[in-house]
Amino acid sequence: MTPISRDAISRRMFLAGAAAVAVTACSDDSTPSAPTTSTNAAPTKPSSTTASTTTTSATTLPSIELAADPFTLGVASGDPDTDSVVLWTRLAPLPLEGGGMPADDVPVLWEASATDDFASIAASGQEVAKADSGHSVHAFAELPQGTWFYRFRVGQYTSPTGITRVAPTDATEVRFAAASCQHYEAGYYAAHRDLAEHAPDFTLWLGDYIYEDAGTVGGDPAARIHLDAEPTTLEQYRNRYARYKTDANLQAAHASCPWFVIWDDHEVENNYAGLLPQEPDDLSEFEARRFAAYTAWWEHQPVRLPPPAAAGEEYRIYRDATWGELLTLVLLDGRQYRSDQACGDAVLDLEPACAEAADPSRTMLGDAQEQWLVDTLTDSSAQWNVIGNQVVMANATLNGAVLNYDQWDGYPVARERLLASLDTAGIQNLIVVTGDIHLAAVAHLRTDDAAVGVEFVTTSISSGANLDPQLTDLLKSFPDLVDAELAHRGYTLHTVTPDLWTAEYRVVTDVASLDSEVTTYSTYVVESGSNTVAPAP
Ligand code: FE
Ligand code: CA
């Protein structure tokens, strides 16, 4: 890349930005509108949307001249409902150095079209990329149901084109990808390339989008390195997101379909719980650090959410969505409200669980979210009830030993209460989709006396195995685990019809190779009404 001085960009953008604000003021007189999801109480940001007017005339462009392409982080879309979808980009001509934008807010144009040549614009609008928000853009595009091409324009630059969807009211089949855990240093994103090639209806991202580790310069045979220190400030988290988002295969996966995004721990710090950091010594700084991390997460994800308000305050990201009458999708937050991990966060401890783990006051979701989850699924009329969940929910204990206190195994009373509540409420066709643990698994979910659902654990996009693959047969011998695959990275493709759920486990042959082939390890099915998972015939 040709080096471009920050000052040069700053000066030119400042002059152009002032002109553009004037253009915006007189060229856009549409009524701001803010679509909301039916049950998410979170406020939405205003948007200047010009929807449902099919026109071939050129839309007014802000007259900005930029010194470098600001669309280095690609485009994304997410949180579709039946009327609209969130379109995302972030202006960052110098993505790894704070973005390289001036201190001004900059108007950005978005356009949506039924064709990739944008010959006819179905909807367009202007959003302000605010300096305070890292010049990120979250545009709420109101569009008819179906598939749309979209792009952004600023100055002489046009972004890459993305494909998105407005959720259907009726659907007889849906295919979606579930994915998590893309440690940049642990390998390449062949899995994302494969995901994009499969063009699912949407992607469900289950957490660990970034990892907060410092770069391991000179470390082991990592494919590539973070290069910077462990982030704790907003600017540092922005640079970390930018590091990940410059990856072409990740950009392709985002551009291929809308995503529903939730977080796990590494978006802030490994194994944090609420306002408790992993290391007790870091407590005094953690509130500010978490706020910086949450803010950067919002800036970089295509979510239908406002930015977090203030350090130490709740930032609600749990929400729900539908895909016709096929799916009700609830997206959990298993980090912000949980009790601290019990028994000193022990991992692979073969002693019986300590008394603390069985304390009935311990919670994974917090009372409000747990009640919301049960209420949302109770009100659901969809054929399948899907929970997007952070950490393994199925019982994976070994002779009473909790192998990982970060998982639901470390919150056994809360798990039993939740699953029993869903059973009592008569929730049918419950499918829990999980990431976190860097292995593929298929499991039954049971209360003490009933089968209540099936869990599909996706392996990591790139993050390294947490467990030695030699433990595969041991895991497969656990009563509730139907299958486990520990050696490979990948993601899971779910195809859903009213009668049948099909989960195809895609695995990367060699994560250290950008061009690795991606194949199917195995395919599992759940017949409607069965609560039983089995290999595909
Ligand atoms: Fe992970
Ligand atoms: Ca995790």
Coordinates of C-alpha atoms and ligand atoms in Angstrom, one line a residue:
M1 CA 0.0 0.0 0.0
T2 CA 1.3 3.5 -0.8
P3 CA 2.0 5.3 2.4
I4 CA -0.4 8.2 2.9
S5 CA 0.2 10.7 5.6
R6 CA -2.6 11.1 8.2
D7 CA -2.2 14.9 7.9
A8 CA -2.9 14.9 4.2
I9 CA -6.0 12.9 4.6
S10 CA -7.1 15.0 7.5
R11 CA -6.7 18.3 5.7
R12 CA -8.5 17.2 2.5
M13 CA -11.3 15.5 4.4
F14 CA -11.9 18.5 6.6
L15 CA -12.5 20.8 3.7
A16 CA -14.6 18.3 1.8
G17 CA -16.5 17.3 4.9
A18 CA -17.7 20.8 5.5
A19 CA -19.0 21.0 1.9
A20 CA -20.7 17.7 2.3
V21 CA -22.6 18.6 5.4
A22 CA -24.1 21.5 3.4
V23 CA -25.0 19.2 0.6
T24 CA -26.7 16.8 3.0
A25 CA -28.7 19.6 4.6
C26 CA -30.4 20.5 1.4
S27 CA -30.5 17.3 -0.5
D28 CA -32.3 15.0 2.0
D29 CA -35.6 16.0 3.4
S30 CA -37.1 12.5 3.9
T31 CA -38.6 11.7 7.3
P32 CA -36.3 9.9 9.6
S33 CA -37.6 6.5 10.5
A34 CA -36.4 3.8 12.8
P35 CA -37.8 0.3 12.3
T36 CA -37.6 -1.9 15.4
T37 CA -37.8 -5.6 16.0
S38 CA -41.1 -6.7 17.5
T39 CA -39.8 -7.7 20.9
N40 CA -36.5 -6.0 21.4
A41 CA -37.0 -3.0 23.5
A42 CA -33.7 -1.5 22.7
P43 CA -33.9 1.9 21.1
T44 CA -32.8 2.3 17.5
K45 CA -30.9 5.1 15.9
P46 CA -32.6 7.5 13.5
S47 CA -32.0 6.9 9.8
S48 CA -32.6 8.9 6.7
T49 CA -34.1 6.3 4.4
T50 CA -35.6 6.7 1.0
A51 CA -37.3 3.4 0.5
S52 CA -39.5 1.6 -2.1
T53 CA -38.9 4.2 -4.9
T54 CA -37.5 2.4 -7.9
T55 CA -35.5 4.9 -9.9
T56 CA -32.7 4.9 -12.4
S57 CA -31.6 8.5 -11.7
A58 CA -28.4 9.1 -10.0
T59 CA -28.6 9.8 -6.3
T60 CA -27.0 12.9 -5.0
L61 CA -23.5 12.2 -3.8
P62 CA -21.7 14.1 -1.1
S63 CA -19.0 16.1 -2.8
I64 CA -16.1 14.8 -0.9
E65 CA -12.6 14.1 -2.2
L66 CA -10.7 11.5 -0.4
A67 CA -7.0 10.8 -0.6
A68 CA -7.4 7.0 -0.1
D69 CA -10.1 4.3 -0.3
P70 CA -11.9 4.3 3.0
F71 CA -13.6 1.0 2.4
T72 CA -10.7 -1.2 3.6
L73 CA -12.9 -3.1 6.0
G74 CA -15.5 -4.2 3.6
V75 CA -19.3 -4.2 4.1
A76 CA -21.7 -6.2 6.2
S77 CA -25.4 -6.5 6.9
G78 CA -27.3 -7.9 9.8
D79 CA -30.3 -8.3 12.0
P80 CA -32.9 -8.5 9.2
D81 CA -36.5 -8.4 10.1
T82 CA -39.4 -8.6 7.7
D83 CA -39.3 -4.9 6.7
S84 CA -35.6 -3.9 6.9
V85 CA -32.0 -4.8 7.4
V86 CA -29.0 -3.1 8.9
L87 CA -26.2 -2.2 6.4
W88 CA -22.8 -1.6 7.9
T89 CA -19.4 -0.2 6.9
R90 CA -16.7 1.8 8.5
L91 CA -14.5 4.4 6.9
A92 CA -10.9 3.6 7.6
P93 CA -8.3 4.5 5.0
L94 CA -5.6 3.6 7.5
P95 CA -7.4 0.7 9.2
L96 CA -4.6 -0.4 11.5
E97 CA -3.7 3.1 12.7
G98 CA -7.0 4.2 14.2
G99 CA -8.7 4.5 10.9
G100 CA -7.0 7.5 9.4
M101 CA -10.0 9.7 9.3
P102 CA -10.2 13.3 10.4
A103 CA -12.1 14.5 13.4
D104 CA -15.2 15.4 11.3
D105 CA -18.4 13.5 10.8
V106 CA -18.8 12.4 7.2
P107 CA -22.0 11.7 5.3
V108 CA -22.1 8.4 3.5
L109 CA -24.6 7.3 0.8
W110 CA -26.0 3.7 0.7
E111 CA -27.8 2.1 -2.1
A112 CA -29.7 -1.1 -2.5
S113 CA -30.7 -2.8 -5.8
A114 CA -32.2 -6.0 -7.1
T115 CA -29.2 -6.3 -9.5
D116 CA -25.5 -6.2 -9.0
D117 CA -25.1 -3.5 -11.6
F118 CA -27.3 -1.1 -9.5
A119 CA -29.0 -0.1 -12.8
S120 CA -32.2 0.5 -10.7
I121 CA -32.0 1.7 -7.2
A122 CA -34.6 0.1 -5.0
A123 CA -33.8 2.2 -1.9
S124 CA -31.1 4.6 -0.8
G125 CA -30.2 7.0 2.0
Q126 CA -27.6 9.0 3.8
E127 CA -26.1 8.2 7.1
V128 CA -23.5 10.2 9.0
A129 CA -20.3 8.3 9.8
K130 CA -19.6 9.9 13.1
A131 CA -16.0 10.5 14.2
D132 CA -17.1 9.6 17.8
S133 CA -18.2 6.2 16.5
G134 CA -15.0 5.5 14.6
H135 CA -16.7 6.6 11.4
S136 CA -18.8 3.4 11.4
V137 CA -22.1 3.4 9.6
H138 CA -25.3 1.5 10.6
A139 CA -27.9 2.2 8.1
F140 CA -31.5 0.9 8.6
A141 CA -32.5 0.0 5.0
E142 CA -36.3 -0.5 4.6
L143 CA -36.8 -2.9 1.7
P144 CA -39.3 -5.5 0.5
Q145 CA -38.7 -9.1 1.6
G146 CA -36.1 -10.9 -0.5
T147 CA -32.4 -10.7 -1.6
W148 CA -30.7 -7.3 -2.3
F149 CA -27.4 -6.0 -3.4
Y150 CA -26.1 -3.0 -1.5
R151 CA -23.1 -0.7 -1.5
F152 CA -21.9 2.5 0.1
R153 CA -20.5 5.6 -1.6
V154 CA -18.4 8.5 -0.3
G155 CA -16.4 11.0 -2.4
Q156 CA -15.1 9.2 -5.5
Y157 CA -15.1 5.9 -3.8
T158 CA -17.6 3.1 -4.0
S159 CA -17.5 0.2 -1.5
P160 CA -17.5 -3.5 -2.4
T161 CA -21.0 -4.8 -3.1
G162 CA -22.7 -7.0 -0.5
I163 CA -25.7 -9.3 -0.7
T164 CA -28.3 -9.1 2.0
R165 CA -31.8 -10.4 2.7
V166 CA -34.9 -9.0 4.3
A167 CA -36.4 -11.8 6.3
P168 CA -39.4 -13.6 4.9
T169 CA -42.9 -13.8 6.4
D170 CA -43.3 -17.2 4.8
A171 CA -40.5 -19.7 4.2
T172 CA -40.5 -23.4 3.5
E173 CA -36.8 -23.8 3.9
V174 CA -33.9 -21.9 5.3
R175 CA -30.2 -22.6 5.3
F176 CA -27.9 -20.7 7.7
A177 CA -24.3 -21.0 8.9
A178 CA -23.3 -21.1 12.5
A179 CA -19.7 -20.0 13.3
S180 CA -17.5 -18.8 16.0
C181 CA -13.9 -18.4 17.2
Q182 CA -11.6 -16.9 14.5
H183 CA -8.3 -16.4 16.2
Y184 CA -6.3 -14.5 13.6
E185 CA -2.9 -15.9 14.7
A186 CA -4.2 -19.5 14.7
G187 CA -4.8 -19.8 11.0
Y188 CA -6.4 -18.7 7.8
Y189 CA -10.1 -18.3 7.1
A190 CA -10.7 -21.0 4.5
A191 CA -13.9 -21.7 6.4
H192 CA -15.2 -18.2 5.7
R193 CA -14.3 -18.7 2.0
D194 CA -16.4 -21.9 2.0
L195 CA -19.2 -20.2 3.9
A196 CA -19.4 -17.4 1.3
E197 CA -19.4 -19.9 -1.5
H198 CA -22.4 -21.7 0.0
A199 CA -24.3 -18.4 0.2
P200 CA -26.5 -19.3 3.1
D201 CA -29.6 -17.2 3.9
F202 CA -27.8 -15.9 7.0
T203 CA -25.0 -16.5 9.3
L204 CA -25.3 -16.8 13.1
W205 CA -22.0 -15.6 14.7
L206 CA -21.7 -17.1 18.2
G207 CA -18.7 -15.2 19.6
D208 CA -15.0 -14.8 19.8
Y209 CA -14.9 -12.6 16.7
I210 CA -11.6 -11.1 17.9
Y211 CA -9.1 -12.4 20.4
E212 CA -7.5 -10.0 22.8
D213 CA -4.0 -11.6 23.2
A214 CA -1.0 -9.6 22.4
G215 CA 0.9 -10.5 19.2
T216 CA 3.1 -13.6 19.6
V217 CA 5.9 -12.2 17.5
G218 CA 8.5 -15.0 17.0
G219 CA 6.1 -17.5 18.5
D220 CA 5.1 -20.9 17.2
P221 CA 4.1 -21.7 13.6
A222 CA 1.2 -19.3 13.6
A223 CA 0.0 -18.4 10.2
R224 CA 0.0 -14.7 11.0
I225 CA 0.3 -12.4 14.0
H226 CA -1.7 -9.6 15.7
L227 CA 1.4 -7.3 15.8
D228 CA 0.0 -5.1 18.6
A229 CA -0.3 -5.2 22.3
E230 CA -3.3 -6.6 24.3
P231 CA -6.1 -4.0 23.8
T232 CA -7.6 -2.2 26.7
T233 CA -8.6 1.2 25.2
L234 CA -11.2 2.0 22.5
E235 CA -8.5 2.9 19.9
Q236 CA -6.7 -0.4 20.6
Y237 CA -9.9 -2.5 20.3
R238 CA -10.7 -0.6 17.0
N239 CA -7.3 -1.5 15.6
R240 CA -7.8 -5.1 16.7
Y241 CA -11.2 -5.3 14.9
A242 CA -9.6 -3.7 11.9
R243 CA -6.9 -6.3 11.9
Y244 CA -9.5 -9.1 11.6
K245 CA -11.8 -7.3 9.2
T246 CA -9.0 -6.6 6.6
D247 CA -9.1 -10.4 5.9
A248 CA -10.6 -10.9 2.4
N249 CA -12.3 -14.2 3.3
L250 CA -14.0 -12.7 6.3
Q251 CA -15.1 -9.8 4.2
A252 CA -16.5 -12.2 1.6
A253 CA -18.4 -14.1 4.3
H254 CA -20.0 -10.9 5.5
A255 CA -20.7 -9.7 2.0
S256 CA -22.5 -13.0 1.1
C257 CA -25.4 -12.7 3.5
P258 CA -26.7 -10.9 6.6
W259 CA -25.3 -12.0 10.0
F260 CA -26.9 -12.2 13.4
V261 CA -24.0 -11.4 15.8
I262 CA -23.5 -12.1 19.5
W263 CA -20.3 -12.0 21.5
D264 CA -18.6 -14.4 23.9
D265 CA -15.6 -13.6 26.2
H266 CA -12.7 -12.7 23.9
E267 CA -14.5 -9.6 22.5
V268 CA -13.4 -8.2 25.9
E269 CA -11.2 -10.7 27.8
N270 CA -10.9 -14.4 28.3
N271 CA -13.4 -15.8 30.8
Y272 CA -14.6 -12.5 32.2
A273 CA -17.9 -12.6 34.0
G274 CA -20.0 -9.4 34.2
L275 CA -17.8 -6.7 35.6
L276 CA -15.2 -9.3 36.9
P277 CA -12.1 -9.6 34.9
Q278 CA -10.1 -12.8 34.6
E279 CA -7.4 -11.5 36.9
P280 CA -8.7 -9.9 40.2
D281 CA -5.8 -7.5 40.1
D282 CA -7.4 -5.9 37.0
L283 CA -10.7 -5.1 38.7
S284 CA -10.2 -1.3 39.0
E285 CA -9.7 -0.8 35.3
F286 CA -12.1 -3.4 34.0
E287 CA -15.2 -1.2 33.9
A288 CA -13.6 1.2 31.5
R289 CA -12.0 -1.6 29.5
R290 CA -15.3 -3.5 29.1
F291 CA -17.0 -0.2 27.9
A292 CA -14.2 0.3 25.3
A293 CA -14.6 -3.3 24.1
Y294 CA -18.4 -3.2 24.0
T295 CA -18.2 0.1 22.1
A296 CA -15.7 -1.2 19.5
W297 CA -17.9 -4.3 19.1
W298 CA -20.9 -2.2 18.3
E299 CA -18.9 0.0 15.9
H300 CA -17.8 -3.1 13.9
Q301 CA -20.9 -5.3 13.8
P302 CA -24.0 -4.9 11.7
V303 CA -26.3 -5.0 14.7
R304 CA -29.7 -3.3 15.2
L305 CA -28.7 -1.8 18.5
P306 CA -27.7 1.6 19.9
P307 CA -24.1 2.0 21.1
P308 CA -23.4 1.2 24.7
A309 CA -24.3 4.2 26.9
A310 CA -21.7 4.4 29.7
A311 CA -19.0 2.4 31.5
G312 CA -20.5 0.0 34.1
E313 CA -24.0 0.2 32.7
E314 CA -25.9 -2.8 31.2
Y315 CA -25.6 -3.0 27.5
R316 CA -28.4 -5.2 26.3
I317 CA -27.6 -7.2 23.2
Y318 CA -29.9 -10.2 23.8
R319 CA -32.7 -10.1 21.3
D320 CA -34.8 -12.3 19.0
A321 CA -35.6 -12.7 15.3
T322 CA -37.8 -14.8 13.1
W323 CA -37.4 -16.5 9.7
G324 CA -41.0 -17.0 8.5
E325 CA -42.9 -19.5 10.5
L326 CA -39.8 -21.8 10.4
L327 CA -37.6 -20.3 13.0
T328 CA -37.8 -18.2 16.2
L329 CA -34.2 -17.3 16.9
V330 CA -33.2 -16.1 20.4
L331 CA -29.7 -14.6 20.7
L332 CA -28.2 -14.8 24.2
D333 CA -25.6 -13.0 26.2
G334 CA -23.9 -15.5 28.4
R335 CA -21.2 -13.1 29.6
Q336 CA -22.6 -9.9 30.9
Y337 CA -25.0 -11.3 33.6
R338 CA -23.3 -14.5 34.8
S339 CA -22.0 -15.3 38.2
D340 CA -18.2 -15.7 38.4
Q341 CA -16.9 -19.1 37.4
A342 CA -17.0 -21.4 40.3
C343 CA -14.2 -23.5 41.8
G344 CA -11.4 -21.0 40.7
D345 CA -12.2 -21.4 37.0
A346 CA -10.7 -24.9 37.1
V347 CA -10.2 -26.6 33.7
L348 CA -9.9 -30.4 33.4
D349 CA -10.0 -30.9 37.1
L350 CA -11.1 -34.5 37.7
E351 CA -12.2 -34.0 41.3
P352 CA -15.9 -33.8 42.1
A353 CA -17.4 -30.3 41.7
C354 CA -16.8 -27.9 44.6
A355 CA -19.9 -26.9 46.7
E356 CA -19.9 -23.4 45.2
A357 CA -21.0 -24.8 41.8
A358 CA -24.3 -26.0 43.2
D359 CA -25.2 -22.7 44.9
P360 CA -28.8 -22.1 43.6
S361 CA -28.1 -18.3 43.5
R362 CA -25.6 -18.8 40.6
T363 CA -26.8 -17.6 37.2
M364 CA -25.6 -17.8 33.6
L365 CA -28.1 -15.4 32.0
G366 CA -29.3 -13.3 34.9
D367 CA -33.0 -13.3 36.0
A368 CA -34.3 -10.8 33.5
Q369 CA -32.7 -12.5 30.4
E370 CA -33.6 -16.0 31.6
Q371 CA -37.3 -15.0 32.0
W372 CA -37.2 -13.2 28.7
L373 CA -35.9 -16.3 27.0
V374 CA -38.6 -18.5 28.4
D375 CA -41.3 -15.9 27.6
T376 CA -40.0 -15.4 24.0
L377 CA -40.0 -19.1 23.2
T378 CA -43.4 -19.6 25.0
D379 CA -44.9 -16.9 22.7
S380 CA -43.2 -18.4 19.6
S381 CA -45.4 -19.9 17.0
A382 CA -42.5 -21.0 14.8
Q383 CA -41.9 -24.7 13.9
W384 CA -38.3 -24.6 15.3
N385 CA -37.1 -22.8 18.4
V386 CA -33.5 -21.9 18.1
I387 CA -31.2 -20.6 20.8
G388 CA -27.9 -18.9 19.8
N389 CA -25.8 -19.7 22.9
Q390 CA -22.2 -19.0 23.9
V391 CA -20.9 -22.0 25.9
V392 CA -21.7 -25.7 25.8
M393 CA -25.1 -26.3 27.4
A394 CA -25.2 -30.1 27.3
N395 CA -24.0 -32.2 30.3
A396 CA -20.3 -32.9 29.6
T397 CA -19.3 -33.9 33.2
L398 CA -17.2 -37.0 33.8
N399 CA -18.1 -39.0 36.9
G400 CA -19.3 -35.8 38.6
A401 CA -16.2 -33.8 37.6
V402 CA -16.8 -30.5 35.8
L403 CA -14.2 -30.4 33.0
N404 CA -14.8 -26.7 32.3
Y405 CA -16.4 -24.4 34.9
D406 CA -16.9 -21.7 32.2
Q407 CA -19.6 -23.9 30.5
W408 CA -23.1 -24.5 31.6
D409 CA -21.7 -27.5 33.6
G410 CA -20.4 -24.9 36.0
Y411 CA -23.9 -23.5 36.4
P412 CA -25.9 -26.7 36.9
V413 CA -28.8 -25.3 38.9
A414 CA -29.4 -22.5 36.4
R415 CA -29.2 -25.1 33.5
E416 CA -31.7 -27.4 35.2
R417 CA -34.0 -24.5 35.9
L418 CA -33.9 -23.2 32.4
L419 CA -34.4 -26.6 30.7
A420 CA -37.2 -27.5 33.1
S421 CA -38.9 -24.2 32.4
L422 CA -38.7 -24.8 28.7
D423 CA -40.0 -28.3 29.1
T424 CA -42.9 -27.2 31.4
A425 CA -43.8 -24.5 28.9
G426 CA -44.1 -27.2 26.2
I427 CA -41.4 -25.7 23.9
Q428 CA -41.2 -28.1 20.9
N429 CA -38.3 -28.6 18.5
L430 CA -35.7 -26.8 20.6
I431 CA -32.3 -26.5 18.9
V432 CA -29.4 -24.9 20.8
V433 CA -26.5 -23.7 18.6
T434 CA -23.2 -23.1 20.4
G435 CA -19.6 -22.1 19.8
D436 CA -16.8 -21.3 22.2
I437 CA -15.0 -24.6 22.7
H438 CA -13.2 -25.1 19.4
L439 CA -14.5 -28.6 18.7
A440 CA -17.5 -30.0 16.9
A441 CA -20.1 -31.8 18.9
V442 CA -23.6 -33.1 18.7
A443 CA -25.5 -33.6 22.0
H444 CA -28.9 -34.2 23.6
L445 CA -30.2 -31.7 26.1
R446 CA -32.0 -33.3 29.1
T447 CA -33.4 -32.3 32.4
D448 CA -33.2 -34.8 35.2
D449 CA -36.2 -36.5 33.8
A450 CA -36.9 -35.4 30.2
A451 CA -35.3 -35.0 26.8
V452 CA -35.9 -31.3 25.8
G453 CA -33.8 -30.6 22.8
V454 CA -30.7 -31.0 20.7
E455 CA -27.4 -29.0 20.8
F456 CA -25.1 -28.5 17.8
V457 CA -21.7 -27.2 18.8
T458 CA -19.8 -25.7 15.9
T459 CA -16.0 -26.0 15.8
S460 CA -13.9 -22.8 15.5
I461 CA -13.3 -21.0 12.2
S462 CA -9.5 -21.0 13.0
S463 CA -8.9 -21.0 16.8
G464 CA -6.7 -23.9 18.0
A465 CA -8.1 -27.0 19.7
N466 CA -8.6 -26.7 23.5
L467 CA -8.6 -30.5 23.9
D468 CA -6.2 -33.1 22.6
P469 CA -7.8 -35.0 19.7
Q470 CA -6.8 -38.1 21.6
L471 CA -9.8 -37.4 23.9
T472 CA -12.3 -37.8 21.1
D473 CA -13.4 -41.3 22.1
L474 CA -13.7 -40.3 25.7
L475 CA -16.0 -37.4 24.8
K476 CA -18.1 -39.7 22.5
S477 CA -18.6 -42.0 25.5
F478 CA -20.4 -39.3 27.5
P479 CA -24.1 -40.2 27.8
D480 CA -25.4 -37.0 26.3
L481 CA -22.7 -36.5 23.5
V482 CA -23.7 -38.2 20.3
D483 CA -20.5 -37.2 18.4
A484 CA -17.4 -35.1 18.8
E485 CA -14.7 -34.0 16.3
L486 CA -11.7 -32.3 17.9
A487 CA -9.0 -32.2 15.3
H488 CA -10.4 -29.8 12.7
R489 CA -11.6 -26.2 12.3
G490 CA -14.7 -25.2 10.4
Y491 CA -18.3 -24.2 10.8
T492 CA -21.8 -25.7 10.5
L493 CA -24.4 -25.4 7.8
H494 CA -28.0 -25.9 9.0
T495 CA -30.8 -26.6 6.6
V496 CA -34.2 -26.4 8.0
T497 CA -37.6 -27.4 6.7
P498 CA -40.8 -27.9 8.7
D499 CA -40.2 -31.6 9.0
L500 CA -36.4 -31.9 9.3
W501 CA -33.4 -30.2 10.7
T502 CA -30.1 -31.0 8.9
A503 CA -26.7 -30.0 10.4
E504 CA -23.7 -30.4 8.1
Y505 CA -20.3 -30.1 9.7
R506 CA -17.9 -28.4 7.3
V507 CA -14.2 -29.0 8.2
V508 CA -11.0 -27.3 7.0
T509 CA -8.3 -29.8 6.0
D510 CA -5.4 -27.5 6.9
V511 CA -6.1 -24.3 8.7
A512 CA -2.5 -23.1 8.1
S513 CA -3.3 -22.9 4.3
L514 CA -5.3 -20.0 2.9
D515 CA -6.3 -22.3 0.0
S516 CA -7.2 -25.3 2.1
E517 CA -10.1 -27.5 0.9
V518 CA -13.1 -27.7 3.1
T519 CA -15.1 -30.9 3.3
T520 CA -18.1 -32.4 5.1
Y521 CA -17.1 -34.3 8.3
S522 CA -20.6 -35.5 9.0
T523 CA -24.3 -34.6 8.7
Y524 CA -26.8 -35.0 11.5
V525 CA -30.6 -34.7 11.4
V526 CA -33.4 -34.1 13.8
E527 CA -37.0 -35.0 12.8
S528 CA -39.6 -32.6 13.9
G529 CA -41.2 -33.6 17.2
S530 CA -38.4 -36.2 18.0
N531 CA -36.0 -34.3 20.3
T532 CA -33.5 -36.9 19.0
V533 CA -30.5 -36.4 16.8
A534 CA -29.1 -39.1 14.6
P535 CA -26.6 -39.4 11.7
A536 CA -28.2 -38.5 8.4
P537 CA -29.3 -41.6 6.6
Ligands
FE1 FE -12.9 -19.2 21.2
CA2 CA -15.0 -18.2 24.3

